[in-house]
Tab-separated table of C-alpha atoms in Angstrom:
chain	number	residue	atom	x	y	z
A	1	CYS	CA	-83.461	13.328	29.674
A	2	LEU	CA	-80.916	10.785	30.957
A	3	GLU	CA	-82.217	8.043	28.650
A	4	GLU	CA	-81.659	10.191	25.543
A	5	ARG	CA	-78.229	11.340	26.732
A	6	ARG	CA	-77.217	7.762	27.367
A	7	HIS	CA	-77.990	6.772	23.806
A	8	VAL	CA	-76.051	9.739	22.442
A	9	LEU	CA	-73.052	8.975	24.646
A	10	LEU	CA	-72.973	5.338	23.591
A	11	LEU	CA	-73.089	6.284	19.942
A	12	ASP	CA	-70.317	8.816	20.400
A	13	MET	CA	-68.116	6.369	22.263
A	14	HIS	CA	-68.564	3.828	19.499
A	15	HIS	CA	-66.787	6.259	17.209
A	16	ILE	CA	-64.316	8.143	19.379
A	17	VAL	CA	-63.092	6.002	22.279
A	18	SER	CA	-59.475	5.190	21.436
A	19	ASP	CA	-57.742	4.106	24.611
A	20	GLY	CA	-58.395	2.314	27.890
A	21	VAL	CA	-58.234	5.422	30.037
A	22	SER	CA	-60.920	7.092	27.931
A	23	MET	CA	-63.135	4.067	28.357
A	24	ASP	CA	-62.572	4.106	32.122
A	25	VAL	CA	-63.486	7.796	32.281
A	26	PHE	CA	-66.590	7.167	30.202
A	27	VAL	CA	-67.803	4.234	32.325
A	28	ASP	CA	-67.135	6.175	35.520
A	29	GLU	CA	-69.044	9.266	34.376
A	30	PHE	CA	-71.882	7.264	32.893
A	31	ALA	CA	-72.313	5.387	36.170
A	32	ARG	CA	-72.316	8.661	38.102
A	33	LEU	CA	-74.970	10.122	35.802
A	34	TYR	CA	-77.051	6.968	36.118
A	35	ALA	CA	-76.884	7.329	39.901
A	36	GLY	CA	-78.183	10.878	39.652
A	37	GLU	CA	-74.931	12.725	40.315
A	38	LYS	CA	-73.930	15.900	38.536
A	39	LEU	CA	-70.549	16.038	36.855
A	40	ALA	CA	-68.198	18.956	37.329
A	41	PRO	CA	-67.757	20.873	34.071
A	42	LEU	CA	-64.508	20.334	32.175
A	43	THR	CA	-62.078	23.232	32.407
A	44	ILE	CA	-60.381	22.299	29.123
A	45	HIS	CA	-61.268	20.109	26.187
A	46	TYR	CA	-59.308	17.802	23.916
A	47	LYS	CA	-58.943	20.535	21.320
A	48	ASP	CA	-57.272	22.725	23.966
A	49	TYR	CA	-54.827	19.902	24.692
A	50	ALA	CA	-54.088	19.533	20.965
A	51	VAL	CA	-53.275	23.255	20.703
A	52	TRP	CA	-51.053	23.056	23.805
A	53	LEU	CA	-49.213	20.037	22.437
A	54	ARG	CA	-48.626	21.714	19.071
A	55	GLU	CA	-47.147	24.757	20.822
A	56	LYS	CA	-44.944	22.506	22.939
A	57	MET	CA	-43.587	20.863	19.784
A	58	GLN	CA	-41.999	24.162	18.799
A	59	GLY	CA	-39.950	24.500	22.001
A	60	GLU	CA	-36.536	23.385	23.219
A	61	SER	CA	-37.988	20.395	25.066
A	62	TYR	CA	-39.264	18.975	21.795
A	63	GLN	CA	-35.867	19.443	20.159
A	64	ALA	CA	-34.182	17.657	23.055
A	65	GLN	CA	-36.590	14.726	22.746
A	66	GLU	CA	-35.990	14.532	19.028
A	67	HIS	CA	-32.240	14.419	19.647
A	68	TYR	CA	-32.703	11.550	22.126
A	69	TRP	CA	-34.601	9.389	19.653
A	70	LEU	CA	-32.355	10.161	16.703
A	71	GLN	CA	-29.363	9.136	18.818
A	72	ALA	CA	-31.095	5.934	19.881
A	73	PHE	CA	-31.638	5.041	16.223
A	74	LYS	CA	-28.554	6.575	14.616
A	75	GLU	CA	-27.654	3.018	13.610
A	76	GLU	CA	-30.170	1.411	11.283
A	77	ALA	CA	-32.790	-0.557	13.199
A	78	PRO	CA	-32.498	-4.330	12.686
A	79	VAL	CA	-35.267	-6.313	11.012
A	80	LEU	CA	-36.445	-9.003	13.413
A	81	GLN	CA	-36.059	-12.334	11.632
A	82	LEU	CA	-38.288	-14.618	13.669
A	83	PRO	CA	-38.669	-18.139	12.259
A	84	THR	CA	-42.246	-18.445	10.972
A	85	ASP	CA	-44.488	-21.367	10.108
A	86	TYR	CA	-45.538	-19.812	6.816
A	87	VAL	CA	-43.770	-17.714	4.198
A	88	ARG	CA	-44.206	-14.011	4.956
A	89	PRO	CA	-46.721	-12.446	2.525
A	90	VAL	CA	-45.347	-9.802	0.166
A	91	VAL	CA	-47.985	-7.383	1.449
A	92	ARG	CA	-48.715	-7.365	5.181
A	93	ARG	CA	-51.959	-9.061	6.199
A	94	PHE	CA	-53.957	-8.439	9.362
A	95	GLU	CA	-55.721	-11.754	10.042
A	96	GLY	CA	-54.943	-12.800	13.590
A	97	ASP	CA	-55.819	-14.924	16.574
A	98	ARG	CA	-54.971	-15.101	20.261
A	99	ALA	CA	-53.422	-17.522	22.704
A	100	GLY	CA	-53.670	-17.128	26.479
A	101	GLN	CA	-51.274	-17.959	29.292
A	102	MET	CA	-51.791	-17.654	33.056
A	103	TRP	CA	-48.927	-17.691	35.544
A	104	SER	CA	-49.376	-18.964	39.065
A	105	GLU	CA	-49.253	-16.665	42.084
A	106	TYR	CA	-45.904	-18.245	42.969
A	107	GLU	CA	-44.379	-17.443	39.560
A	108	THR	CA	-45.788	-13.917	39.623
A	109	ASP	CA	-44.586	-13.255	43.150
A	110	ARG	CA	-41.068	-14.500	42.394
A	111	LEU	CA	-40.799	-12.138	39.444
A	112	LYS	CA	-41.960	-9.262	41.643
A	113	GLN	CA	-39.301	-10.170	44.182
A	114	LEU	CA	-36.666	-10.023	41.447
A	115	CYS	CA	-37.955	-6.585	40.447
A	116	ALA	CA	-37.657	-5.357	44.036
A	117	LYS	CA	-34.097	-6.666	44.390
A	118	GLN	CA	-32.972	-5.229	41.054
A	119	GLY	CA	-34.780	-1.915	41.501
A	120	VAL	CA	-36.854	-2.231	38.335
A	121	THR	CA	-40.533	-2.213	37.455
A	122	LEU	CA	-42.486	-5.266	36.399
A	123	TYR	CA	-42.619	-3.897	32.862
A	124	MET	CA	-38.819	-3.568	32.704
A	125	ALA	CA	-38.309	-7.170	33.828
A	126	LEU	CA	-40.851	-8.498	31.313
A	127	LEU	CA	-39.308	-6.420	28.516
A	128	ALA	CA	-35.857	-7.810	29.323
A	129	ALA	CA	-37.136	-11.401	29.402
A	130	TYR	CA	-39.064	-10.846	26.158
A	131	GLY	CA	-35.922	-9.375	24.584
A	132	VAL	CA	-34.001	-12.545	25.498
A	133	LEU	CA	-36.767	-14.688	23.976
A	134	LEU	CA	-36.778	-12.752	20.696
A	135	SER	CA	-32.981	-12.732	20.564
A	136	ARG	CA	-32.763	-16.494	20.941
A	137	TYR	CA	-35.502	-17.170	18.399
A	138	ALA	CA	-34.121	-14.744	15.805
A	139	GLY	CA	-30.416	-15.241	16.528
A	140	GLN	CA	-29.959	-11.464	16.813
A	141	GLU	CA	-28.406	-9.285	19.496
A	142	ASP	CA	-30.102	-6.004	18.609
A	143	ILE	CA	-33.826	-6.042	19.341
A	144	VAL	CA	-36.533	-3.384	18.971
A	145	VAL	CA	-39.889	-3.892	20.704
A	146	GLY	CA	-42.809	-1.489	20.445
A	147	SER	CA	-44.735	-0.414	23.518
A	148	PRO	CA	-47.773	1.844	23.989
A	149	VAL	CA	-47.712	4.713	26.477
A	150	ALA	CA	-50.756	6.456	27.964
A	151	GLY	CA	-49.445	9.911	27.025
A	152	ARG	CA	-51.382	11.720	29.789
A	153	ARG	CA	-48.501	13.495	31.473
A	154	HIS	CA	-50.414	16.766	31.851
A	155	PRO	CA	-52.645	16.679	34.983
A	156	ASP	CA	-55.597	18.224	33.134
A	157	ALA	CA	-55.603	15.278	30.699
A	158	GLU	CA	-56.303	12.635	33.337
A	159	ARG	CA	-60.109	12.940	33.164
A	160	MET	CA	-60.346	13.805	29.483
A	161	ILE	CA	-61.724	11.538	26.775
A	162	GLY	CA	-59.532	11.485	23.679
A	163	MET	CA	-56.654	9.836	21.888
A	164	PHE	CA	-53.499	10.331	23.965
A	165	VAL	CA	-51.820	6.963	23.422
A	166	GLY	CA	-48.348	7.078	21.913
A	167	THR	CA	-45.917	4.417	20.740
A	168	LEU	CA	-42.375	3.930	21.980
A	169	ALA	CA	-39.691	1.908	20.199
A	170	MET	CA	-37.682	0.172	22.947
A	171	ARG	CA	-34.247	-0.827	21.662
A	172	SER	CA	-31.941	-3.151	23.589
A	173	ARG	CA	-28.947	-5.362	22.896
A	174	PRO	CA	-29.235	-8.788	24.576
A	175	ALA	CA	-25.766	-10.072	23.661
A	176	GLY	CA	-25.205	-13.645	24.773
A	177	SER	CA	-22.056	-12.764	26.700
A	178	LYS	CA	-23.933	-10.372	29.030
A	179	ARG	CA	-25.231	-11.320	32.446
A	180	PHE	CA	-28.984	-10.977	32.781
A	181	ASP	CA	-28.818	-8.517	35.674
A	182	ALA	CA	-26.466	-6.308	33.613
A	183	TYR	CA	-28.789	-6.514	30.616
A	184	LEU	CA	-31.759	-5.719	32.870
A	185	ALA	CA	-29.949	-2.601	34.089
A	186	GLU	CA	-29.474	-1.525	30.457
A	187	VAL	CA	-33.169	-2.104	29.756
A	188	LYS	CA	-34.035	-0.002	32.806
A	189	VAL	CA	-31.987	2.938	31.471
A	190	ALA	CA	-33.578	2.544	28.032
A	191	VAL	CA	-37.116	2.468	29.451
A	192	LEU	CA	-36.567	5.494	31.682
A	193	GLY	CA	-35.084	7.425	28.772
A	194	ALA	CA	-37.962	6.487	26.489
A	195	MET	CA	-40.561	7.476	29.092
A	196	GLU	CA	-38.839	10.802	29.693
A	197	ASN	CA	-38.972	11.512	25.959
A	198	GLN	CA	-42.364	10.004	25.201
A	199	ASP	CA	-43.891	13.191	23.787
A	200	TYR	CA	-41.949	12.874	20.537
A	201	PRO	CA	-44.346	11.410	17.928
A	202	PHE	CA	-43.469	7.953	16.670
A	203	GLU	CA	-44.503	8.980	13.162
A	204	GLU	CA	-41.873	11.727	13.184
A	205	LEU	CA	-39.205	9.239	14.241
A	206	VAL	CA	-40.097	6.906	11.376
A	207	GLU	CA	-39.751	9.764	8.903
A	208	LYS	CA	-36.391	10.979	10.197
A	209	VAL	CA	-34.414	7.774	10.792
A	210	GLU	CA	-33.186	5.250	8.281
A	211	VAL	CA	-35.990	2.701	7.943
A	212	ARG	CA	-36.258	0.011	5.303
A	213	ARG	CA	-39.587	0.363	3.572
A	214	ASP	CA	-41.181	-3.052	3.299
A	215	THR	CA	-44.827	-3.700	2.457
A	216	SER	CA	-44.685	-6.941	4.424
A	217	ARG	CA	-43.617	-5.321	7.712
A	218	ASN	CA	-44.219	-2.466	10.128
A	219	PRO	CA	-41.605	0.287	10.367
A	220	LEU	CA	-38.961	-0.104	13.133
A	221	PHE	CA	-40.525	-3.111	14.885
A	222	ASP	CA	-42.820	-6.082	14.259
A	223	THR	CA	-43.651	-7.047	17.819
A	224	MET	CA	-45.077	-5.253	20.849
A	225	LEU	CA	-45.127	-5.750	24.608
A	226	VAL	CA	-47.926	-4.267	26.703
A	227	LEU	CA	-48.342	-4.270	30.487
A	228	GLN	CA	-51.860	-3.254	31.446
A	229	ASN	CA	-51.786	-1.654	34.881
A	230	MET	CA	-54.993	0.340	34.523
A	231	GLN	CA	-57.954	-0.764	36.644
A	232	MET	CA	-61.487	-0.055	35.510
A	233	SER	CA	-63.620	1.918	37.958
A	234	GLU	CA	-65.675	-0.155	40.360
A	235	TRP	CA	-68.881	1.889	40.140
A	236	LYS	CA	-71.930	-0.338	40.589
A	237	PRO	CA	-75.013	1.883	40.718
A	238	GLU	CA	-78.230	0.176	41.751
A	239	GLY	CA	-80.044	-1.445	38.862
A	240	LEU	CA	-77.106	-1.202	36.454
A	241	THR	CA	-74.550	-3.805	35.437
A	242	ILE	CA	-71.489	-2.806	33.437
A	243	ARG	CA	-69.372	-5.464	31.788
A	244	PRO	CA	-67.291	-5.816	28.608
A	245	TYR	CA	-69.205	-7.045	25.585
A	246	PRO	CA	-67.776	-10.426	24.452
A	247	GLN	CA	-66.640	-10.447	20.855
A	248	GLU	CA	-64.376	-12.368	18.520
A	249	TYR	CA	-61.202	-10.445	17.803
A	250	ARG	CA	-59.506	-11.755	14.684
A	251	VAL	CA	-57.049	-8.976	13.890
A	252	ALA	CA	-53.273	-8.780	14.422
A	253	LYS	CA	-51.659	-5.390	13.900
A	254	PHE	CA	-48.157	-6.838	14.342
A	255	ASP	CA	-46.447	-10.200	13.963
A	256	LEU	CA	-46.724	-10.632	17.735
A	257	THR	CA	-48.258	-8.538	20.494
A	258	VAL	CA	-47.880	-9.759	24.070
A	259	ALA	CA	-50.224	-8.062	26.527
A	260	ALA	CA	-49.810	-8.809	30.234
A	261	VAL	CA	-52.227	-7.891	33.009
A	262	GLU	CA	-52.251	-8.802	36.700
A	263	GLN	CA	-55.441	-10.432	37.922
A	264	GLY	CA	-55.801	-11.567	41.520
A	265	GLY	CA	-52.078	-11.723	42.114
A	266	ARG	CA	-51.420	-13.667	38.920
A	267	LEU	CA	-50.069	-12.476	35.591
A	268	TYR	CA	-52.206	-13.255	32.571
A	269	PHE	CA	-50.673	-13.024	29.095
A	270	ASP	CA	-52.630	-12.511	25.905
A	271	TRP	CA	-50.551	-13.402	22.814
A	272	GLU	CA	-51.992	-11.789	19.705
A	273	TYR	CA	-50.356	-13.197	16.574
A	274	SER	CA	-50.566	-13.051	12.803
A	275	THR	CA	-52.150	-16.224	11.464
A	276	ALA	CA	-50.449	-15.517	8.126
A	277	LEU	CA	-47.124	-16.255	9.869
A	278	PHE	CA	-47.663	-18.503	12.884
A	279	LYS	CA	-49.590	-21.553	13.968
A	280	LYS	CA	-51.256	-21.419	17.372
A	281	GLU	CA	-49.087	-24.226	18.747
A	282	THR	CA	-45.968	-22.245	17.804
A	283	VAL	CA	-47.141	-19.203	19.753
A	284	GLU	CA	-48.134	-21.364	22.715
A	285	ARG	CA	-44.644	-22.863	22.677
A	286	MET	CA	-43.132	-19.359	22.656
A	287	ALA	CA	-45.287	-18.481	25.661
A	288	GLY	CA	-43.918	-21.517	27.462
A	289	HIS	CA	-40.369	-20.487	26.591
A	290	LEU	CA	-40.939	-16.997	28.024
A	291	ALA	CA	-42.055	-18.585	31.285
A	292	ALA	CA	-38.977	-20.844	31.214
A	293	ILE	CA	-36.703	-17.807	30.808
A	294	VAL	CA	-38.310	-16.021	33.762
A	295	GLU	CA	-38.064	-19.156	35.904
A	296	GLN	CA	-34.289	-19.236	35.349
A	297	ILE	CA	-33.543	-15.539	35.760
A	298	VAL	CA	-35.428	-15.233	39.036
A	299	GLU	CA	-33.383	-18.153	40.335
A	300	THR	CA	-30.020	-16.905	38.977
A	301	PRO	CA	-30.163	-13.218	37.967
A	302	ASP	CA	-26.442	-13.094	37.189
A	303	MET	CA	-26.449	-15.959	34.669
A	304	GLN	CA	-25.198	-15.241	31.150
A	305	LEU	CA	-27.866	-14.837	28.507
A	306	ASP	CA	-26.413	-17.577	26.308
A	307	GLU	CA	-26.713	-19.992	29.252
A	308	ILE	CA	-30.472	-19.527	29.512
A	309	GLU	CA	-32.304	-22.589	28.211
A	310	LEU	CA	-35.502	-22.211	26.229
A	311	VAL	CA	-36.356	-25.892	26.129
A	312	VAL	CA	-38.650	-26.929	28.960
A	313	GLU	CA	-38.538	-30.388	30.528
A	314	GLU	CA	-41.381	-31.807	28.417
A	315	GLU	CA	-39.647	-30.648	25.225
A	316	LYS	CA	-36.368	-32.167	26.423
A	317	ARG	CA	-38.145	-35.474	26.900
A	318	GLN	CA	-39.582	-35.275	23.388
A	319	LEU	CA	-36.254	-34.366	21.794
A	320	LEU	CA	-34.120	-36.866	23.679
A	321	THR	CA	-36.548	-39.737	24.085
A	322	VAL	CA	-39.559	-39.556	21.766
A	323	PHE	CA	-37.997	-38.057	18.615
A	324	ASN	CA	-34.792	-40.074	19.065
A	325	ASP	CA	-36.693	-43.332	19.376
A	326	THR	CA	-35.886	-44.289	15.778
A	327	LYS	CA	-35.098	-47.940	16.380
A	328	ALA	CA	-36.805	-50.120	13.791
A	329	GLU	CA	-36.561	-53.725	12.784
A	330	TYR	CA	-35.077	-54.410	9.351
A	331	PRO	CA	-33.588	-57.435	7.530
A	332	LYS	CA	-29.986	-57.252	8.742
A	333	ASP	CA	-28.912	-60.028	6.402
A	334	GLN	CA	-29.603	-58.001	3.251
A	335	THR	CA	-28.022	-55.011	1.539
A	336	ILE	CA	-29.669	-51.708	0.607
A	337	HIS	CA	-29.562	-52.433	-3.119
A	338	ALA	CA	-30.969	-55.942	-2.625
A	339	LEU	CA	-33.937	-54.484	-0.731
A	340	PHE	CA	-34.384	-51.961	-3.523
A	341	GLU	CA	-34.439	-54.753	-6.109
A	342	GLN	CA	-37.219	-56.455	-4.130
A	343	GLN	CA	-39.265	-53.254	-4.333
A	344	VAL	CA	-38.639	-53.111	-8.085
A	345	LYS	CA	-40.252	-56.526	-8.445
A	346	GLN	CA	-43.311	-55.397	-6.471
A	347	THR	CA	-43.913	-51.986	-8.126
A	348	PRO	CA	-41.865	-51.680	-11.337
A	349	GLU	CA	-44.163	-49.024	-12.821
A	350	ALA	CA	-44.457	-46.861	-9.696
A	351	THR	CA	-42.548	-43.568	-9.584
A	352	ALA	CA	-39.283	-43.954	-7.698
A	353	VAL	CA	-37.557	-40.597	-8.099
A	354	ILE	CA	-38.624	-37.106	-9.199
A	355	PHE	CA	-36.404	-34.106	-9.874
A	356	GLU	CA	-38.017	-30.996	-11.362
A	357	SER	CA	-39.597	-32.231	-14.642
A	358	GLU	CA	-37.713	-35.561	-14.678
A	359	ARG	CA	-39.006	-38.769	-13.177
A	360	LEU	CA	-38.050	-42.449	-13.245
A	361	THR	CA	-40.069	-45.497	-12.294
A	362	TYR	CA	-38.569	-48.193	-10.088
A	363	GLY	CA	-38.001	-50.322	-13.187
A	364	GLU	CA	-36.280	-47.522	-15.119
A	365	LEU	CA	-34.083	-46.502	-12.185
A	366	ASN	CA	-33.057	-50.104	-11.572
A	367	ALA	CA	-32.225	-50.660	-15.237
A	368	LYS	CA	-30.025	-47.564	-15.508
A	369	ALA	CA	-28.286	-48.340	-12.210
A	370	ASN	CA	-27.572	-51.901	-13.420
A	371	GLN	CA	-26.083	-50.623	-16.687
A	372	LEU	CA	-23.818	-48.174	-14.842
A	373	ALA	CA	-22.923	-50.805	-12.239
A	374	GLY	CA	-21.689	-53.079	-15.038
A	375	VAL	CA	-19.376	-50.286	-16.227
A	376	LEU	CA	-18.102	-49.746	-12.685
A	377	ARG	CA	-17.388	-53.490	-12.317
A	378	GLY	CA	-15.338	-53.205	-15.508
A	379	GLN	CA	-13.351	-50.415	-13.824
A	380	GLY	CA	-12.478	-52.774	-10.995
A	381	VAL	CA	-14.983	-51.580	-8.381
A	382	GLY	CA	-15.544	-54.227	-5.709
A	383	ALA	CA	-16.360	-54.632	-2.048
A	384	GLU	CA	-15.467	-51.645	0.162
A	385	GLN	CA	-13.779	-49.727	-2.666
A	386	VAL	CA	-14.537	-46.010	-2.288
A	387	VAL	CA	-15.951	-44.212	-5.339
A	388	GLY	CA	-16.342	-40.431	-5.293
A	389	ILE	CA	-19.510	-38.843	-6.677
A	390	LYS	CA	-19.347	-35.102	-7.296
A	391	THR	CA	-22.690	-33.809	-8.498
A	392	GLU	CA	-25.541	-31.453	-7.730
A	393	ARG	CA	-28.928	-32.918	-6.848
A	394	SER	CA	-30.263	-34.709	-9.893
A	395	VAL	CA	-31.774	-37.974	-11.095
A	396	GLU	CA	-28.272	-38.988	-12.203
A	397	MET	CA	-26.992	-38.588	-8.634
A	398	ILE	CA	-29.462	-41.245	-7.441
A	399	VAL	CA	-28.536	-43.523	-10.355
A	400	GLY	CA	-24.847	-43.093	-9.514
A	401	ILE	CA	-25.213	-43.865	-5.798
A	402	LEU	CA	-27.323	-46.952	-6.469
A	403	ALA	CA	-24.913	-48.157	-9.163
A	404	ILE	CA	-21.909	-47.850	-6.828
A	405	LEU	CA	-23.715	-49.966	-4.226
A	406	LYS	CA	-24.731	-52.566	-6.820
A	407	ALA	CA	-21.124	-52.791	-8.020
A	408	GLY	CA	-20.123	-53.543	-4.426
A	409	GLY	CA	-18.394	-50.239	-3.694
A	410	ALA	CA	-18.922	-47.454	-1.166
A	411	TYR	CA	-19.948	-44.015	-2.352
A	412	MET	CA	-18.375	-40.782	-1.122
A	413	PRO	CA	-20.521	-37.679	-1.858
A	414	ILE	CA	-18.660	-34.468	-2.747
A	415	ASP	CA	-20.448	-31.121	-2.825
A	416	PRO	CA	-19.395	-29.282	-6.027
A	417	ALA	CA	-19.474	-26.031	-3.996
A	418	TYR	CA	-16.592	-27.220	-1.786
A	419	PRO	CA	-13.250	-25.388	-2.198
A	420	ALA	CA	-10.817	-27.106	-4.568
A	421	GLU	CA	-8.382	-27.815	-1.732
A	422	ARG	CA	-11.030	-29.643	0.291
A	423	ILE	CA	-12.127	-31.744	-2.680
A	424	LYS	CA	-8.507	-32.644	-3.356
A	425	TYR	CA	-8.006	-33.643	0.280
A	426	MET	CA	-11.140	-35.826	0.341
A	427	LEU	CA	-10.137	-37.715	-2.814
A	428	GLU	CA	-6.581	-38.296	-1.633
A	429	ASP	CA	-7.479	-39.182	1.961
A	430	SER	CA	-10.213	-41.632	0.962
A	431	GLY	CA	-8.094	-43.330	-1.695
A	432	ALA	CA	-10.850	-42.946	-4.298
A	433	ASP	CA	-9.369	-43.982	-7.659
A	434	LEU	CA	-12.654	-43.471	-9.466
A	435	LEU	CA	-14.816	-40.351	-9.561
A	436	LEU	CA	-18.312	-39.844	-10.969
A	437	VAL	CA	-19.226	-36.315	-12.084
A	438	TYR	CA	-22.188	-34.779	-13.854
A	439	GLY	CA	-21.570	-31.882	-16.190
A	440	GLY	CA	-18.717	-30.382	-18.201
A	441	GLU	CA	-14.962	-30.588	-17.894
A	442	GLU	CA	-15.015	-27.978	-15.133
A	443	GLU	CA	-16.447	-30.630	-12.810
A	444	VAL	CA	-13.202	-32.628	-12.936
A	445	PRO	CA	-10.941	-31.557	-10.040
A	446	THR	CA	-7.621	-30.090	-11.133
A	447	GLY	CA	-4.743	-32.518	-10.659
A	448	TYR	CA	-6.926	-35.583	-10.056
A	449	VAL	CA	-5.094	-38.609	-11.484
A	450	GLY	CA	-7.847	-41.221	-11.015
A	451	GLU	CA	-10.420	-42.364	-13.530
A	452	VAL	CA	-13.379	-39.991	-14.171
A	453	LEU	CA	-16.789	-41.002	-15.529
A	454	ASN	CA	-19.390	-38.414	-16.521
A	455	LEU	CA	-22.921	-39.457	-15.589
A	456	ALA	CA	-24.195	-37.409	-18.541
A	457	ASP	CA	-22.410	-39.770	-20.978
A	458	ALA	CA	-25.110	-41.819	-22.749
A	459	SER	CA	-22.627	-44.611	-23.500
A	460	LEU	CA	-22.682	-45.596	-19.834
A	461	TYR	CA	-26.269	-46.812	-20.202
A	462	ILE	CA	-26.156	-49.247	-23.144
A	463	GLY	CA	-25.231	-52.450	-21.313
A	464	ASP	CA	-27.250	-55.256	-19.719
A	465	THR	CA	-30.181	-54.057	-17.561
A	466	ALA	CA	-30.339	-57.247	-15.466
A	467	ASN	CA	-29.425	-57.114	-11.790
A	468	VAL	CA	-25.667	-57.320	-11.228
A	469	PRO	CA	-24.501	-60.344	-9.180
A	470	ALA	CA	-23.795	-59.350	-5.593
A	471	ALA	CA	-20.194	-58.395	-4.782
A	472	SER	CA	-20.718	-57.116	-1.231
A	473	GLY	CA	-22.593	-58.147	1.886
A	474	PRO	CA	-24.551	-56.379	4.612
A	475	ASN	CA	-21.422	-55.949	6.737
A	476	ASP	CA	-19.359	-54.239	4.027
A	477	LEU	CA	-18.781	-50.490	3.787
A	478	ALA	CA	-21.668	-48.604	2.119
A	479	TYR	CA	-20.488	-44.981	2.131
A	480	MET	CA	-17.865	-42.588	3.445
A	481	ILE	CA	-18.773	-39.106	4.711
A	482	TYR	CA	-16.456	-36.181	5.413
A	483	THR	CA	-18.237	-33.939	7.899
A	484	SER	CA	-17.676	-30.211	8.353
A	485	GLY	CA	-15.346	-30.950	11.263
A	486	SER	CA	-13.266	-33.591	9.492
């Protein structure tokens, strides 16, 4: 009876439904049966399609499709290096969440108008815009995005339940010097070529091209774009209501999967993301940036890609106004080291500096800085005299900087990784007659004729630990910096 058949069908679909078209066929046929209709018998079954497809894979058409994909990926596919909120796990994890975004009818209609003018589909335009977004985030100009394809190119497969969905690897090159309309034309060619050669199995492509094997990533691509253009059947038999069953979906098969669907003249975007990599607010910001890209390209399709701005007006306000609002009141009549000495009096036993396993309290740091400052005074350091300090990050670096300030001088930091010529130039140009280093003789620049003190020398820290009398005021030079453009 119908009741028994319904239960059997539901159980079967729980196990075998694999794509949206199959679900649509199932709902349609179930509704027809419920209404008392008789279904026309199937002329072929999924197993017949599988046999046909296997035979097709032995022919010239298959070889031509294989050649297309191998040419598309003859150069090694790039690994998309998106900035993430968390460190990527060594082994890929599948915990995920979703973020939604709805465009207005106006935004949706403007994008459709662009598609009409450029002679492209909505999917092509979204893929191009998404490619620009990924390129700007990752700083790369070779992008691969995965995309599902229905795979029902044979007419007899249209009303068949089964797994036909395939995966296409869409590769494009959104170089910053290109105009968007030119890049869109390239994406159009790539999409048409991929669709024409969609029968070639993605698994075969992965096996035959050069792919870096990485347990933390998917092969070839880590992000997908989906445009759902399939509409579920509108069968509403009397006494029966059919609707999707609401459920929590906490899985992410890729780093990012963006699924778009048009509802009532508006585009809705579902951003599925890996919670092992991204925070929800990060993904929501990316969604806003995609909308910002589309807003600009529909207005000026011939603009260069590197001229497209990701930052929306609210973010501009935050960056320029909120985050830059760093004005704070401070005692302008005092020096940095004098303020530090006040803190020493308040919390002498509190930890002031930590580096790896080393730590100094405020009292210990102040004492060592005072001892070194006394030595520097003996070397003639006074107000506004520049003293170089060439050292890696260390506790001694902090002691050295503070001691220079206490002695009245101005410190000039020198990165030990700088080329010898640059270090020589900085010392000569600044007029630094005294240099603090930390380490062996190799730390002393070749040809330097000034005085050199090694912060590792224990004899520098045997003098008086009392605060050194002030030799500089709040309006004197505190430091000198040579920037990368100097």
